[in-house]
Short mmCIF file of C-alpha atoms in Angstrom, two decimals:
data_model
loop_
_atom_site.label_atom_id
_atom_site.label_comp_id
_atom_site.label_asym_id
_atom_site.label_seq_id
_atom_site.Cartn_x
_atom_site.Cartn_y
_atom_site.Cartn_z
CA UNK O 1 22.03 -4.60 23.76
CA UNK O 2 19.98 -2.08 21.79
CA UNK O 3 17.99 -4.75 20.00
CA UNK O 4 17.54 -4.96 16.26
CA UNK O 5 18.08 -1.60 14.62
CA UNK O 6 16.44 -0.59 11.38
CA UNK O 7 16.77 2.52 9.28
CA UNK O 8 15.11 4.55 8.05
CA UNK O 9 11.95 4.31 10.17
CA UNK O 10 9.87 5.96 7.48
CA UNK O 11 10.50 6.28 3.75
CA UNK O 12 8.34 8.03 1.20
CA UNK O 13 9.47 7.77 -2.39
CA UNK O 14 8.15 8.01 -5.89
CA UNK O 15 7.51 5.11 -8.19
CA UNK O 16 10.62 4.07 -10.05
CA UNK O 17 13.07 5.20 -7.39
CA UNK O 18 15.53 2.90 -5.66
CA UNK O 19 14.89 2.18 -2.00
CA UNK O 20 17.43 0.74 0.43
CA UNK O 21 16.43 -0.51 3.86
CA UNK O 22 19.06 -1.25 6.48
CA UNK O 23 19.26 -3.58 9.44
CA UNK O 24 21.69 -4.23 12.28
CA UNK O 25 20.90 -7.52 14.06
CA UNK O 26 21.51 -8.31 17.71
CA UNK O 27 25.15 -9.10 18.31
CA UNK O 28 25.79 -12.84 18.44
CA UNK O 29 22.67 -13.84 16.52
CA UNK O 30 23.41 -15.99 13.48
CA UNK O 31 20.04 -15.78 11.73
CA UNK O 32 18.62 -12.68 10.05
CA UNK O 33 15.17 -12.42 8.50
CA UNK O 34 13.47 -9.84 6.29
CA UNK O 35 9.66 -9.64 6.42
CA UNK O 36 7.01 -7.52 4.78
CA UNK O 37 3.71 -6.80 6.54
CA UNK O 38 0.49 -5.55 4.96
CA UNK O 39 -3.11 -5.63 6.11
CA UNK O 40 -4.10 -7.89 3.24
CA UNK O 41 -1.27 -10.43 3.36
CA UNK O 42 -0.06 -10.25 6.95
CA UNK O 43 3.59 -10.92 7.78
CA UNK O 44 5.43 -12.48 4.86
CA UNK O 45 8.98 -13.82 5.00
CA UNK O 46 11.00 -12.44 2.11
CA UNK O 47 14.45 -13.92 2.72
CA UNK O 48 16.59 -15.20 5.55
CA UNK O 49 20.31 -15.59 6.15
CA UNK O 50 22.32 -17.94 8.35
CA UNK O 51 25.89 -16.90 9.13
CA UNK O 52 25.60 -14.20 6.43
CA UNK O 53 24.64 -16.73 3.73
CA UNK O 54 21.18 -16.49 2.08
CA UNK O 55 19.32 -19.72 2.85
CA UNK O 56 15.84 -19.17 1.45
CA UNK O 57 14.82 -16.32 -0.83
CA UNK O 58 11.64 -17.93 -2.13
CA UNK O 59 9.57 -15.14 -0.59
CA UNK O 60 11.23 -12.38 -2.58
CA UNK O 61 8.41 -11.22 -4.82
CA UNK O 62 10.40 -10.50 -7.96
CA UNK O 63 13.75 -9.49 -9.33
CA UNK O 64 13.22 -5.91 -8.24
CA UNK O 65 14.00 -7.05 -4.71
CA UNK O 66 17.49 -7.97 -3.56
CA UNK O 67 19.10 -8.49 -0.15
CA UNK O 68 22.66 -8.69 1.04
CA UNK O 69 24.44 -9.43 4.27
CA UNK O 70 28.09 -8.45 3.84
CA UNK O 71 28.93 -9.16 7.50
CA UNK O 72 27.37 -10.37 10.72
CA UNK O 73 26.28 -6.91 11.82
CA UNK O 74 24.65 -5.45 8.73
CA UNK O 75 22.10 -6.31 6.08
CA UNK O 76 20.29 -4.39 3.35
CA UNK O 77 17.08 -4.93 1.42
CA UNK O 78 16.92 -3.06 -1.85
CA UNK O 79 13.97 -2.42 -4.14
CA UNK O 80 14.78 -1.15 -7.62
CA UNK O 81 12.63 0.17 -9.21
CA UNK O 82 9.99 0.67 -6.52
CA UNK O 83 6.27 0.42 -7.26
CA UNK O 84 3.18 1.56 -5.28
CA UNK O 85 2.32 -2.07 -4.46
CA UNK O 86 5.60 -2.29 -2.52
CA UNK O 87 4.12 0.03 0.12
CA UNK O 88 4.23 -1.88 3.40
CA UNK O 89 6.05 -2.13 6.71
CA UNK O 90 9.33 -4.01 6.33
CA UNK O 91 10.68 -5.76 9.40
CA UNK O 92 14.09 -7.18 10.07
CA UNK O 93 14.44 -9.86 12.76
CA UNK O 94 17.32 -11.84 14.17
CA UNK O 95 17.61 -15.02 16.22
CA UNK O 96 19.98 -17.70 17.38
CA UNK O 97 23.15 -17.48 19.34
CA UNK O 98 24.31 -19.57 22.24
CA UNK O 99 21.61 -20.34 24.78
CA UNK O 100 18.86 -18.68 22.81
CA UNK O 101 15.46 -20.17 22.01
CA UNK O 102 15.79 -20.99 18.33
CA UNK O 103 12.21 -19.99 17.52
CA UNK O 104 12.38 -16.65 19.30
CA UNK O 105 12.92 -14.01 16.70
CA UNK O 106 13.65 -10.48 17.83
CA UNK O 107 12.09 -7.90 15.59
CA UNK O 108 13.22 -4.40 14.82
CA UNK O 109 10.79 -1.46 14.86
CA UNK O 110 10.19 -1.72 11.12
CA UNK O 111 10.50 0.63 8.17
CA UNK O 112 7.22 2.07 6.91
CA UNK O 113 7.60 2.42 3.15
CA UNK O 114 5.23 4.45 1.03
CA UNK O 115 5.70 4.48 -2.74
CA UNK O 116 3.70 7.18 -4.47
CA UNK P 1 -4.63 -22.01 0.54
CA UNK P 2 -2.26 -20.65 3.14
CA UNK P 3 -0.35 -23.06 5.38
CA UNK P 4 -1.57 -21.17 8.47
CA UNK P 5 -5.02 -19.62 8.73
CA UNK P 6 -6.03 -17.07 11.35
CA UNK P 7 -9.17 -14.97 11.69
CA UNK P 8 -8.06 -11.33 11.35
CA UNK P 9 -10.81 -9.95 13.58
CA UNK P 10 -11.06 -7.30 14.85
CA UNK P 11 -12.18 -8.76 18.14
CA UNK P 12 -13.54 -6.40 20.79
CA UNK P 13 -14.18 -7.58 24.36
CA UNK P 14 -14.90 -5.91 27.70
CA UNK P 15 -12.21 -5.77 30.37
CA UNK P 16 -12.11 -8.96 32.42
CA UNK P 17 -13.43 -11.19 29.64
CA UNK P 18 -11.83 -14.46 28.60
CA UNK P 19 -10.41 -14.20 25.10
CA UNK P 20 -9.91 -17.11 22.72
CA UNK P 21 -7.66 -16.71 19.68
CA UNK P 22 -7.22 -19.53 17.19
CA UNK P 23 -5.17 -20.75 14.24
CA UNK P 24 -5.46 -23.74 11.98
CA UNK P 25 -2.69 -25.20 9.88
CA UNK P 26 -2.49 -27.67 7.05
CA UNK P 27 1.06 -29.04 7.25
CA UNK P 28 1.64 -31.79 9.80
CA UNK P 29 5.40 -31.12 9.60
CA UNK P 30 4.94 -28.14 11.92
CA UNK P 31 6.17 -29.21 15.34
CA UNK P 32 6.79 -25.96 17.23
CA UNK P 33 4.06 -23.44 17.91
CA UNK P 34 4.33 -19.87 19.06
CA UNK P 35 2.24 -16.83 19.78
CA UNK P 36 3.65 -13.38 19.10
CA UNK P 37 2.09 -10.12 20.29
CA UNK P 38 2.38 -6.96 18.24
CA UNK P 39 1.46 -3.56 19.59
CA UNK P 40 0.52 -0.81 17.17
CA UNK P 41 3.51 0.46 15.18
CA UNK P 42 5.90 -1.98 16.86
CA UNK P 43 7.52 -5.25 15.84
CA UNK P 44 6.10 -8.57 17.07
CA UNK P 45 7.40 -10.01 20.35
CA UNK P 46 7.34 -13.64 21.45
CA UNK P 47 4.61 -14.27 24.00
CA UNK P 48 4.54 -18.06 24.38
CA UNK P 49 5.83 -21.18 22.69
CA UNK P 50 5.14 -24.89 22.91
CA UNK P 51 6.06 -28.01 21.02
CA UNK P 52 3.65 -30.64 22.26
CA UNK P 53 -0.07 -31.20 22.23
CA UNK P 54 -1.82 -30.05 25.35
CA UNK P 55 -1.86 -26.89 27.42
CA UNK P 56 0.86 -24.56 28.61
CA UNK P 57 0.14 -21.80 31.10
CA UNK P 58 1.98 -18.56 31.79
CA UNK P 59 0.15 -16.24 34.11
CA UNK P 60 -3.09 -15.13 32.47
CA UNK P 61 -2.15 -16.79 29.19
CA UNK P 62 -2.72 -20.41 28.15
CA UNK P 63 -1.51 -21.88 24.87
CA UNK P 64 -3.27 -25.00 23.65
CA UNK P 65 -2.18 -27.28 20.82
CA UNK P 66 -4.17 -30.07 19.20
CA UNK P 67 -1.93 -31.69 16.61
CA UNK P 68 -4.54 -34.25 15.58
CA UNK P 69 -6.87 -31.45 14.52
CA UNK P 70 -4.07 -29.11 13.40
CA UNK P 71 -5.49 -26.42 15.64
CA UNK P 72 -3.89 -24.10 18.16
CA UNK P 73 -5.40 -21.61 20.58
CA UNK P 74 -4.36 -18.83 22.90
CA UNK P 75 -6.58 -18.03 25.87
CA UNK P 76 -6.30 -14.80 27.81
CA UNK P 77 -8.00 -14.71 31.23
CA UNK P 78 -9.07 -11.51 32.96
CA UNK P 79 -8.23 -9.49 29.86
CA UNK P 80 -6.86 -5.98 30.37
CA UNK P 81 -6.79 -2.91 28.13
CA UNK P 82 -3.01 -3.41 27.95
CA UNK P 83 -3.69 -6.71 26.13
CA UNK P 84 -5.03 -4.73 23.17
CA UNK P 85 -2.74 -5.71 20.32
CA UNK P 86 -2.50 -7.97 17.31
CA UNK P 87 -1.76 -11.60 18.13
CA UNK P 88 0.06 -13.69 15.54
CA UNK P 89 0.45 -17.43 15.66
CA UNK P 90 3.69 -18.83 14.25
CA UNK P 91 4.97 -22.32 13.51
CA UNK P 92 8.24 -24.02 12.71
CA UNK P 93 9.30 -27.29 11.13
CA UNK P 94 11.79 -29.56 12.79
CA UNK P 95 15.04 -29.04 10.93
CA UNK P 96 13.71 -25.94 9.19
CA UNK P 97 16.39 -23.73 10.58
CA UNK P 98 14.85 -20.89 12.51
CA UNK P 99 12.32 -20.13 9.77
CA UNK P 100 8.81 -19.38 11.05
CA UNK P 101 5.51 -19.34 9.20
CA UNK P 102 3.12 -16.74 10.60
CA UNK P 103 -0.63 -16.39 10.59
CA UNK P 104 -2.03 -13.06 9.45
CA UNK P 105 -2.79 -12.00 13.04
CA UNK P 106 -5.96 -11.26 15.03
CA UNK P 107 -6.49 -7.71 16.17
CA UNK P 108 -7.78 -7.60 19.76
CA UNK P 109 -9.23 -4.61 21.59
CA UNK P 110 -10.06 -4.83 25.29
CA UNK P 111 -12.39 -2.04 26.31
CA UNK P 112 -12.88 -0.47 29.73
#
């Protein structure tokens, strides 16, 4: 398996633009997580899904952020409109599946977002 | 106050030193404890996990949990330059799905 795949790896955009981050979890995993990492705040959970259903979105900072998981192999995190304070590395992670360690989350390489 | 506190470092040690990394937590509902390692510009990877008080060893790494003090530690013996990374503690509730709460991470540099 190729692991968790994220795209794009880097994104530079201007304030006010819409940004869409994409994630393909590991096949067979039933949990998907979106995180944001900054030096100041560390790794913050934004939202997570179980079997494509959003379970906890309490970490989503505001209405500008939205996430979807239309099927078991794809998820998006959208920021509209983007602001400079959204600049961070966004990670997608997946876990679960038969025989897996439930607390082992497999992280993608991240998307480094810069909002000018 | 955050549920999980971790000294961000940076921590710089000479090769071969014993390294001690620590986290404290405030919520006694946490029952599972993990350490993740994150190399520069990569995603975190699970290093060790435990669910009981006491010590767990894996090669040069020892994870220690003290639930009465709400304190966990990771010890690295005979540290190597390849251990240079950020180490994040993580915790999970029983019945909390697979949701983890992470510390902010401690940046470690092992120098030749």
